[in-house]
C-alpha atoms as a PDB file:
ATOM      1  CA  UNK A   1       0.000   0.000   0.000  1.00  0.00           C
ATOM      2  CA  UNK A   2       1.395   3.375  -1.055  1.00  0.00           C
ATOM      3  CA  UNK A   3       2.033   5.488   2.209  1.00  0.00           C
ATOM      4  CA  UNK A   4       0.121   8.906   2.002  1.00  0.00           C
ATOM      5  CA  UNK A   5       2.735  11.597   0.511  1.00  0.00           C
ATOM      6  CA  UNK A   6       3.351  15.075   1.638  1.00  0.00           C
ATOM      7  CA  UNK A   7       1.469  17.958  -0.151  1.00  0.00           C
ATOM      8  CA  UNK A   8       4.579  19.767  -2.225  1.00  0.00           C
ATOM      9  CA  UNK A   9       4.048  23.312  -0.933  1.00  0.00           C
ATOM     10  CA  UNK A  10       3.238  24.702  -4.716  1.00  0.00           C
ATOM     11  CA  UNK A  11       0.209  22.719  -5.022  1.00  0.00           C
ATOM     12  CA  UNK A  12      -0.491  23.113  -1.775  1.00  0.00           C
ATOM     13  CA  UNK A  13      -0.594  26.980  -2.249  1.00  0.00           C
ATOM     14  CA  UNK A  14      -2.742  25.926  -4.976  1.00  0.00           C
ATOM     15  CA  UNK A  15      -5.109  24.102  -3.114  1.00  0.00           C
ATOM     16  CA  UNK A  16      -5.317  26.969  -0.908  1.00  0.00           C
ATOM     17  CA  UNK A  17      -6.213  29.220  -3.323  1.00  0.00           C
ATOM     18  CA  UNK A  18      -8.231  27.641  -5.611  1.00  0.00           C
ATOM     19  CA  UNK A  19       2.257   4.865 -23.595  1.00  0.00           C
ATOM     20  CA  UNK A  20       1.264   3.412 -19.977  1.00  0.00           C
ATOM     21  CA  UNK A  21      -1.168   0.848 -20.718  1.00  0.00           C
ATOM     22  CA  UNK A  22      -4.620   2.149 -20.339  1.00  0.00           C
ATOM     23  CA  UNK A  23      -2.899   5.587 -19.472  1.00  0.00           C
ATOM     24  CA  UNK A  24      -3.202   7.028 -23.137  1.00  0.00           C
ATOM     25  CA  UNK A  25      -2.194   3.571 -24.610  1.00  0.00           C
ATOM     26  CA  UNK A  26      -3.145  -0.008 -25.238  1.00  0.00           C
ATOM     27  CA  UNK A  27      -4.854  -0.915 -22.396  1.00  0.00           C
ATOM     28  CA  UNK A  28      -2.718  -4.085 -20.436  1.00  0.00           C
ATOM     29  CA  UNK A  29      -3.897  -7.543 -22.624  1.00  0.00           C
ATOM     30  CA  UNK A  30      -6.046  -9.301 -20.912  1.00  0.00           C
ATOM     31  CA  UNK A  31      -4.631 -12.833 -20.539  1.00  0.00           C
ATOM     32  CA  UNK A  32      -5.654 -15.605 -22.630  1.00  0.00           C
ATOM     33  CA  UNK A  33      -8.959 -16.094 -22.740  1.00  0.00           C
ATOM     34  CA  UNK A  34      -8.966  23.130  -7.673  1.00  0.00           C
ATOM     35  CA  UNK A  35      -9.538  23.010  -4.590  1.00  0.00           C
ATOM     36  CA  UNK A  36      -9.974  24.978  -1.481  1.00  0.00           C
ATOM     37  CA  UNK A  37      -9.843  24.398   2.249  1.00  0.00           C
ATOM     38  CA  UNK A  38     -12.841  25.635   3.610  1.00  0.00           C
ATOM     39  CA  UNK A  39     -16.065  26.384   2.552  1.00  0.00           C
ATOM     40  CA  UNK A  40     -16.590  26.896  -1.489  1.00  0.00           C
ATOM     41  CA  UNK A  41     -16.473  31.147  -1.632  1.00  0.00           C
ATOM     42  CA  UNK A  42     -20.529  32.834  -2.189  1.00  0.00           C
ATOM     43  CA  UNK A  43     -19.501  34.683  -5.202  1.00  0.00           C
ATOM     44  CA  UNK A  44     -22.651  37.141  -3.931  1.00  0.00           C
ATOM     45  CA  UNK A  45     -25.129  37.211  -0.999  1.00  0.00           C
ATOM     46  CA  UNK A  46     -27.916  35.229  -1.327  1.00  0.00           C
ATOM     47  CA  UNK A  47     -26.312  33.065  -4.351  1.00  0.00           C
ATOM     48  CA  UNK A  48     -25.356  29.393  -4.250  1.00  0.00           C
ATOM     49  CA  UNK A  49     -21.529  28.892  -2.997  1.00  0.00           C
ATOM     50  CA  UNK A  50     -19.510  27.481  -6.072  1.00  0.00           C
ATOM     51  CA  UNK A  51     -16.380  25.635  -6.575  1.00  0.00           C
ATOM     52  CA  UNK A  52     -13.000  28.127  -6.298  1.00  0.00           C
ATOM     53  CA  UNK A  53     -11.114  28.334  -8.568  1.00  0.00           C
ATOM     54  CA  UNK A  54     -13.637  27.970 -11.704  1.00  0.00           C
ATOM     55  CA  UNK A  55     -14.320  30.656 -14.013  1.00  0.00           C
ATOM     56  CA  UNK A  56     -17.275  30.811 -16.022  1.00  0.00           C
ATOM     57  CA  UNK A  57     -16.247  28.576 -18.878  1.00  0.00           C
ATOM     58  CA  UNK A  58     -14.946  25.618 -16.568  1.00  0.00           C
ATOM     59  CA  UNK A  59     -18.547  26.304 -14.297  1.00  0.00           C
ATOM     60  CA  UNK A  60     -20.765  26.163 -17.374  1.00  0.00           C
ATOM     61  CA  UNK A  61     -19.248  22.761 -18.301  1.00  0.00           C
ATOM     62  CA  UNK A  62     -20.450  21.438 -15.198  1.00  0.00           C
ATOM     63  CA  UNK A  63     -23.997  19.512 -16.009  1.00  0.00           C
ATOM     64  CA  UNK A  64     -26.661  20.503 -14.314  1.00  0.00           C
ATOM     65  CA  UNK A  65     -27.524  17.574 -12.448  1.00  0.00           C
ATOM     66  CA  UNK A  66     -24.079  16.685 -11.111  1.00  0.00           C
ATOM     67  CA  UNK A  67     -23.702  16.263  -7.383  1.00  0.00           C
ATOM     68  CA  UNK A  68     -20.288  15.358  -7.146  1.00  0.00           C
ATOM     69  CA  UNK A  69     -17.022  16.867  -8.711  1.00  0.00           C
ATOM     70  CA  UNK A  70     -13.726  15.409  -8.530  1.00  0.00           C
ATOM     71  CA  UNK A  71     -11.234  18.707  -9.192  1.00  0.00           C
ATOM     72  CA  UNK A  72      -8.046  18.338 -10.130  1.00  0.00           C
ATOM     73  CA  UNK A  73      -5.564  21.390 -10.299  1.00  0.00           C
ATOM     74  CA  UNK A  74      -2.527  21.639 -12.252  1.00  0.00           C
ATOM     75  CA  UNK A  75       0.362  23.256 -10.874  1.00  0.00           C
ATOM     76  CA  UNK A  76       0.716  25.437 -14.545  1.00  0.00           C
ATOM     77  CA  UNK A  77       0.148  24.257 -18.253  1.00  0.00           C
ATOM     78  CA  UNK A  78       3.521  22.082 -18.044  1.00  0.00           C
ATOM     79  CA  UNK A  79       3.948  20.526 -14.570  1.00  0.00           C
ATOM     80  CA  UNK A  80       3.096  16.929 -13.790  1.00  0.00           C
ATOM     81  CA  UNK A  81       1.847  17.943 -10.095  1.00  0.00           C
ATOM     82  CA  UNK A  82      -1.492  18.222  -9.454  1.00  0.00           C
ATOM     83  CA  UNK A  83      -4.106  18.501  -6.048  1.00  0.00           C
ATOM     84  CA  UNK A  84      -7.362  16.875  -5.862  1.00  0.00           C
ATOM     85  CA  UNK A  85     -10.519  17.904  -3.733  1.00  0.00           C
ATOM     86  CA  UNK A  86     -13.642  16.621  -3.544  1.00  0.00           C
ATOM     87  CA  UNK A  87     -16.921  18.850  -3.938  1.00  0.00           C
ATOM     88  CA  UNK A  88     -20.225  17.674  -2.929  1.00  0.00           C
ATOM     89  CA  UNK A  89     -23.433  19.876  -4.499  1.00  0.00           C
ATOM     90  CA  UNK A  90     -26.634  20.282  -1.831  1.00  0.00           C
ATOM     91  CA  UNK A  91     -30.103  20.548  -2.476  1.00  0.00           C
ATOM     92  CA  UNK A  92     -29.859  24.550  -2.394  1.00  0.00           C
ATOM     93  CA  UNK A  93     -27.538  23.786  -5.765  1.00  0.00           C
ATOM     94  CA  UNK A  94     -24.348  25.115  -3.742  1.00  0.00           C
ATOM     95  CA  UNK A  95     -21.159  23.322  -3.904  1.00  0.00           C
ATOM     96  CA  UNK A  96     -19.132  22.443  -0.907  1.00  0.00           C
ATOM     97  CA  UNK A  97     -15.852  20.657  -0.283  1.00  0.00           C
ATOM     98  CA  UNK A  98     -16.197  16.636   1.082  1.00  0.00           C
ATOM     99  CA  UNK A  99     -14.265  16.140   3.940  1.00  0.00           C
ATOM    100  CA  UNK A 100     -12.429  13.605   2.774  1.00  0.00           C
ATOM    101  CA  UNK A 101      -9.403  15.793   0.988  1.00  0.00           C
ATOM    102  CA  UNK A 102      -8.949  17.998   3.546  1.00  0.00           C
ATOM    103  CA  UNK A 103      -6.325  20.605   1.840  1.00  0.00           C
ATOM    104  CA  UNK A 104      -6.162  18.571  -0.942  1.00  0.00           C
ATOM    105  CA  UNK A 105      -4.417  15.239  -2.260  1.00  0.00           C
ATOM    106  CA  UNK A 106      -1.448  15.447  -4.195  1.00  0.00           C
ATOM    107  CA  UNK A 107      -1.254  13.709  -7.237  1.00  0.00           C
ATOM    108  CA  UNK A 108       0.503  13.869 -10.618  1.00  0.00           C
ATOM    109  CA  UNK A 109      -0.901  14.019 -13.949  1.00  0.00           C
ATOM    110  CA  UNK A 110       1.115  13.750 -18.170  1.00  0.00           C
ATOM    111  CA  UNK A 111       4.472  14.475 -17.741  1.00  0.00           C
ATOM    112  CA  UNK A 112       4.358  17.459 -20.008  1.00  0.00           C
ATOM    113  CA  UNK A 113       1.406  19.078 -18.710  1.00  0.00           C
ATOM    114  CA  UNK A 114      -2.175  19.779 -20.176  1.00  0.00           C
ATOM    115  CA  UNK A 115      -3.688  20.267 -22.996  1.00  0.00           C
ATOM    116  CA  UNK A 116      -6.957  21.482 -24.964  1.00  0.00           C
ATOM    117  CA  UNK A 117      -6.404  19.212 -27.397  1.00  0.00           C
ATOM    118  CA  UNK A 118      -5.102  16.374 -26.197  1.00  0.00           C
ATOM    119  CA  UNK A 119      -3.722  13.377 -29.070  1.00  0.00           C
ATOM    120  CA  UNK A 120      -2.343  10.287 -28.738  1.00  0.00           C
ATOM    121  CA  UNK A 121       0.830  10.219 -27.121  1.00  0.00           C
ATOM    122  CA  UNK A 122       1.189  13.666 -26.554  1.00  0.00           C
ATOM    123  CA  UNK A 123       1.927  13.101 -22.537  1.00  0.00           C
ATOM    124  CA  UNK A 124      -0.525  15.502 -21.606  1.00  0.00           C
ATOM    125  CA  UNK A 125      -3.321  15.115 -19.598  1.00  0.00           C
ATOM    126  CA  UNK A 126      -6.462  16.463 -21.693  1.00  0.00           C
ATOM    127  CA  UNK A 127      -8.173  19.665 -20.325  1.00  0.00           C
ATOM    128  CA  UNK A 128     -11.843  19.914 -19.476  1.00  0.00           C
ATOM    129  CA  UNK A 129     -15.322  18.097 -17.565  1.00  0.00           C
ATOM    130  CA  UNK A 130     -15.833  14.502 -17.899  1.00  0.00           C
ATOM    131  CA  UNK A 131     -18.303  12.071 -16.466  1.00  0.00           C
ATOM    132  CA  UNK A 132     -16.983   8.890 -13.763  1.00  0.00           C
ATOM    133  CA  UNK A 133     -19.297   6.436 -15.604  1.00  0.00           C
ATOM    134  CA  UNK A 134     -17.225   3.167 -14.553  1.00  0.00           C
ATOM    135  CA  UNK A 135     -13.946   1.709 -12.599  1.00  0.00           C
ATOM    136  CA  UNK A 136     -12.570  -1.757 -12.383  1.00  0.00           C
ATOM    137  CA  UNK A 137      -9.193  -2.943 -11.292  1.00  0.00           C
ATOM    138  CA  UNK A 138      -6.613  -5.824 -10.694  1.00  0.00           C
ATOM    139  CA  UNK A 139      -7.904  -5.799  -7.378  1.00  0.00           C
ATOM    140  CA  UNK A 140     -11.171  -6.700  -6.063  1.00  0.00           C
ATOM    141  CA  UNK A 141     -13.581  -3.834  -5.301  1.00  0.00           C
ATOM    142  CA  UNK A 142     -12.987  -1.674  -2.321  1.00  0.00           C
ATOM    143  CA  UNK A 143     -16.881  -0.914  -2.263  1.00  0.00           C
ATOM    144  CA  UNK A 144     -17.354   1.391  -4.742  1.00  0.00           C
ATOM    145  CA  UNK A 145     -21.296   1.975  -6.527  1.00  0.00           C
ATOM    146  CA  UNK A 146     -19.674   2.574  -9.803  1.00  0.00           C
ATOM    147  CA  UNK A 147     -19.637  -0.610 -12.444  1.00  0.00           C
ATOM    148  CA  UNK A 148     -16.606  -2.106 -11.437  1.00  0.00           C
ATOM    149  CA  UNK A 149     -14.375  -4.372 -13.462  1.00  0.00           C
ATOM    150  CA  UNK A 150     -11.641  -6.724 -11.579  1.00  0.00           C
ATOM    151  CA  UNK A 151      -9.618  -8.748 -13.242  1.00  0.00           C
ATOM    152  CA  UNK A 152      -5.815  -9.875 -14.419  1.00  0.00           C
ATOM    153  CA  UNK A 153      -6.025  -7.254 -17.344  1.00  0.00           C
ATOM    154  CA  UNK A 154      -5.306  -4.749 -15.086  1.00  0.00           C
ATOM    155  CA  UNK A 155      -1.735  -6.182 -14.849  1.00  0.00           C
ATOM    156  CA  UNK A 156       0.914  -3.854 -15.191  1.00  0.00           C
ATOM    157  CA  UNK A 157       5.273  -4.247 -15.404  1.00  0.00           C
ATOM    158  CA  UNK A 158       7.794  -2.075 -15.952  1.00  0.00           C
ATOM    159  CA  UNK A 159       9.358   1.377 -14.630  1.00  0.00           C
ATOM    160  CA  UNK A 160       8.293   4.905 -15.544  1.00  0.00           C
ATOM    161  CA  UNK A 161       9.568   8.058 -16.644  1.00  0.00           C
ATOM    162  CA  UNK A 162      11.763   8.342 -13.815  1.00  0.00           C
ATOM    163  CA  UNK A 163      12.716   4.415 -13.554  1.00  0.00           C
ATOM    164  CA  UNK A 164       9.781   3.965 -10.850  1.00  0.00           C
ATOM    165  CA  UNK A 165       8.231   0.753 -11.083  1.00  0.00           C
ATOM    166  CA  UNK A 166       4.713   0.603 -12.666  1.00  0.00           C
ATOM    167  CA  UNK A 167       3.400  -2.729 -10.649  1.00  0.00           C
ATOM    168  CA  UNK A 168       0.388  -1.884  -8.736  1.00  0.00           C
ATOM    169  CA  UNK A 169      -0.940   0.853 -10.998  1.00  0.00           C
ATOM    170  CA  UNK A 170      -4.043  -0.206 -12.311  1.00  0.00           C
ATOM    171  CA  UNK A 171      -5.122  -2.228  -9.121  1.00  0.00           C
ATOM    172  CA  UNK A 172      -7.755   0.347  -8.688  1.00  0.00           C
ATOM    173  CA  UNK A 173      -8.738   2.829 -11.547  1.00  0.00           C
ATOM    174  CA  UNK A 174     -11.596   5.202 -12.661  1.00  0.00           C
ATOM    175  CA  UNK A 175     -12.177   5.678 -16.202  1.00  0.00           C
ATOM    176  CA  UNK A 176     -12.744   9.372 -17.351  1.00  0.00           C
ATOM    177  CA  UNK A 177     -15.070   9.751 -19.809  1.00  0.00           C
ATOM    178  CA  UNK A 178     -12.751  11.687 -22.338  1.00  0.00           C
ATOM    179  CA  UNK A 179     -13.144   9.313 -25.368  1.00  0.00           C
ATOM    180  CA  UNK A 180     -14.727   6.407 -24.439  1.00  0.00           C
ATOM    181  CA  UNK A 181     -17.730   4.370 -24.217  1.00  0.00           C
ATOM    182  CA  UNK A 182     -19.429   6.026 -20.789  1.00  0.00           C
ATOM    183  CA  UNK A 183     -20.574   3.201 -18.647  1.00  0.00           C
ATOM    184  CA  UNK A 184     -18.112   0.820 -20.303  1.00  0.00           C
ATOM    185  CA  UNK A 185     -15.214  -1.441 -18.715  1.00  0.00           C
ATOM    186  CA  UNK A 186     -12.071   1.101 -18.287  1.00  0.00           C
ATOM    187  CA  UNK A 187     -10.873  -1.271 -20.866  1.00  0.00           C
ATOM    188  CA  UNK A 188     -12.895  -0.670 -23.670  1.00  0.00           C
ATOM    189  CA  UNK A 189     -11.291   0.344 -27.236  1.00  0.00           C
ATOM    190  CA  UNK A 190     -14.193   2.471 -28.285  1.00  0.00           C
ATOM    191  CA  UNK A 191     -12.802   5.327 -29.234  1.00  0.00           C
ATOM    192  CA  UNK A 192     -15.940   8.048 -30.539  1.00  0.00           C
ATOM    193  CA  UNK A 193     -13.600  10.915 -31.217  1.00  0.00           C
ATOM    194  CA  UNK A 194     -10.327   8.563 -33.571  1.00  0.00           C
ATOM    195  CA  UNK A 195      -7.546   6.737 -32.197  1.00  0.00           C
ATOM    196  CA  UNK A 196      -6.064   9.704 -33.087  1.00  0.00           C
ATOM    197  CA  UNK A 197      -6.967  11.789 -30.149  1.00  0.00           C
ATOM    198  CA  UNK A 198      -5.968   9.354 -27.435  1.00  0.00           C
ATOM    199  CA  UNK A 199      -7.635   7.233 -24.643  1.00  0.00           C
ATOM    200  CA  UNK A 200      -7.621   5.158 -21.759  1.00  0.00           C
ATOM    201  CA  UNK A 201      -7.477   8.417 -19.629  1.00  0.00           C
ATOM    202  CA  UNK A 202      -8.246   7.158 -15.953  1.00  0.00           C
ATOM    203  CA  UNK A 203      -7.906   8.106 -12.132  1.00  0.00           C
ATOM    204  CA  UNK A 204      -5.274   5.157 -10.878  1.00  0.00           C
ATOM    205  CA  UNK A 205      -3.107   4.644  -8.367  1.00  0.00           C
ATOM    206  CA  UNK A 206      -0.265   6.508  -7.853  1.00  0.00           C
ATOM    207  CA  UNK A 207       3.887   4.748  -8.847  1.00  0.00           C
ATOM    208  CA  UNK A 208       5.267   7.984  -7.528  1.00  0.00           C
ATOM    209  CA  UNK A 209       5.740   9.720 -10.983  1.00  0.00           C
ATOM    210  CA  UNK A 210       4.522  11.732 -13.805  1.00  0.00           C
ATOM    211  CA  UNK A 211       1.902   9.998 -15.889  1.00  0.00           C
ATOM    212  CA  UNK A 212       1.111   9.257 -20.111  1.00  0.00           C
ATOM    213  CA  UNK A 213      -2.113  11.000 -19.430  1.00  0.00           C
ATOM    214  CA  UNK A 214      -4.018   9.571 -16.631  1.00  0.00           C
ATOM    215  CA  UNK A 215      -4.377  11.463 -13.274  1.00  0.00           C
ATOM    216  CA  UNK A 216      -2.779   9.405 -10.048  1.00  0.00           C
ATOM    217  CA  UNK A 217      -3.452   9.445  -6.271  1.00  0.00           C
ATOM    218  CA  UNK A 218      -2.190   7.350  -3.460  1.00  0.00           C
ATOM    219  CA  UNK A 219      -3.460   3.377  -3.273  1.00  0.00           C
ATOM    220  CA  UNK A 220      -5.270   4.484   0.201  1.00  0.00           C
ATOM    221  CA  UNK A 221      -6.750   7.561  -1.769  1.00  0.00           C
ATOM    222  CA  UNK A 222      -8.050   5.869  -4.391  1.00  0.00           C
ATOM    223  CA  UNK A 223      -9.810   2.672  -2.439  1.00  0.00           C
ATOM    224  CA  UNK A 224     -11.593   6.575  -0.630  1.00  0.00           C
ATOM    225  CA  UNK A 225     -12.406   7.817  -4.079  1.00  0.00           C
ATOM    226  CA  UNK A 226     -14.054   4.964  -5.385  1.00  0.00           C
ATOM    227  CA  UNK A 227     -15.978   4.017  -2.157  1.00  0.00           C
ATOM    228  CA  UNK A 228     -17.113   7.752  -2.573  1.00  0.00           C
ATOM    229  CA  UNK A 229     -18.072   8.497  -6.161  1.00  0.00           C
ATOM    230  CA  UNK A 230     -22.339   7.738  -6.366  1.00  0.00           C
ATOM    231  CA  UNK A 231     -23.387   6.882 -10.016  1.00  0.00           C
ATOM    232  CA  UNK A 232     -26.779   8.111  -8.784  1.00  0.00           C
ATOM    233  CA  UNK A 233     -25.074  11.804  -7.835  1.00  0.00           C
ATOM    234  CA  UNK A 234     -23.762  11.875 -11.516  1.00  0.00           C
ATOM    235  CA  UNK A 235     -19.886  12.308 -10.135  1.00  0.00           C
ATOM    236  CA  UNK A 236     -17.991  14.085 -12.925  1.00  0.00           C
ATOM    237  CA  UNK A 237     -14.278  15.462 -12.479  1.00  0.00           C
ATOM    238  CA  UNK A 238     -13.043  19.018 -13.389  1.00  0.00           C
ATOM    239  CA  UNK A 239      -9.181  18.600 -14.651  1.00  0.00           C
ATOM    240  CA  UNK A 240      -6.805  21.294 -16.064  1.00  0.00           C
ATOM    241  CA  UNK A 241      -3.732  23.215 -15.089  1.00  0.00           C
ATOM    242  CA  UNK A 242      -5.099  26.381 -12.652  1.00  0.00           C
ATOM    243  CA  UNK A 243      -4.921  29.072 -15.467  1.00  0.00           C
ATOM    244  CA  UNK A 244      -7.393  26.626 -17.738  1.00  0.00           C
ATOM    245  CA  UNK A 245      -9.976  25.914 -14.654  1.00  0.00           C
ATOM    246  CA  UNK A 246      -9.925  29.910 -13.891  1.00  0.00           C
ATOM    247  CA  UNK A 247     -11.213  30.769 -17.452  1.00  0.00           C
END
């Protein structure tokens, strides 16, 4: 299990103020057969609290009837560090932050950044709002509501960018809904958009480096993510470097 890292001060001032397989590759063959840390601000009296951080672009993306927002927040357009909170939306249509992220949880995202239009292979994670429609893993699941599909084809070797080893990466992961299937396995090749502009974008665990794509958290992070995320409350997740989310 991957101990819980320290917050790198950037992000956390971030926070404050705001070809893996199935990482945008191949998926693994099967075998044979941004945050804040208190209340979200009231932009006015009287008005619904929203997510810091957002400007009106990022906010509109948002769909109407989503009650849960995973945010990630880059540390600029070419870092691979990132923070994650957790928003929950009330009846009243306000957003405030879960618990559950306190400051934030660091995590890292493509190597080389963001983008707004990501392609295959580019090793940037791809800007913008996408639905959590399904998960799955090597491992069995940790309780999460979302689909969830466990199985060896989640088996992952090798070392990263910066010679870490990969093992353990996919043994939870969320799909992101940036194009794919939604509701599908995490492994599934539909791709509505072209090869051409990438895939197998997911939420995984953490192998203490920069990513192809895919956004990472700690092992213990993610089993709390997934046991979270409530297909019901229509959990989406708000990703891009800080000066993207603020337009």
């Amino acid at each position: 299990m991957h101990a819980r890292r320290a917050l790198p001060a950037a992000v956390l001032a971030l926070a404050a103020l705001t070809t893996l397989p199935g990482c945008d590759g191949t998926p693994a063959a099967a075998p044979a057969a941004g945050a804040g840390t208190g209340r979200a601000a009231v932009a006015q009296e009287g008005r619904a609290a929203e997510i810091p951080g957002l400007g009106p672009l990022t906010r509109g993306g948002v769909p109407g009837d989503a009650r849960q927002a995973v945010v990630v927040t880059g540390l600029d357009p070419d870092s691979a560090t990132s923070a994650v909170t957790l928003y929950e939306r009330d009846a009243a249509g306000g957003w405030t932050p879960a618990p559950l992220t306190g400051p934030g949880w660091p995590a890292h995202n493509g190597r080389r950044g963001w983008t707004d239009h990501h392609t295959q292979g580019d090793l940037r994670s791809p800007v913008g709002v996408y639905g959590l429609t399904g998960a799955g893993g090597l491992l069995d699941n940790p309780g999460t509501r979302l689909p969830y599909d466990q199985g060896p084809a989640f088996t992952i070797g090798g070392t990263g960018s910066l010679g870490e080893p990969l093992a353990g990466s996919f043994d939870y992961v969320v799909a992101i809904d940036y194009n794919r299937e939604p509701g599908t396995s995490p492994l599934d090749r539909t791709r509505p958009l072209g090869e051409g502009r990438g895939g197998g974008i997911w939420l995984h665990v953490d192998h203490n480096g920069p990513t192809e794509g895919c956004v990472s958290l700690a092992k213990t992070q993610m089993g709390e993510l997934l046991r979270w995320l409530d297909p019901e409350r229509r959990p989406v997740v708000v990703m891009g470097d800080a000066d993207a989310l603020r337009r």
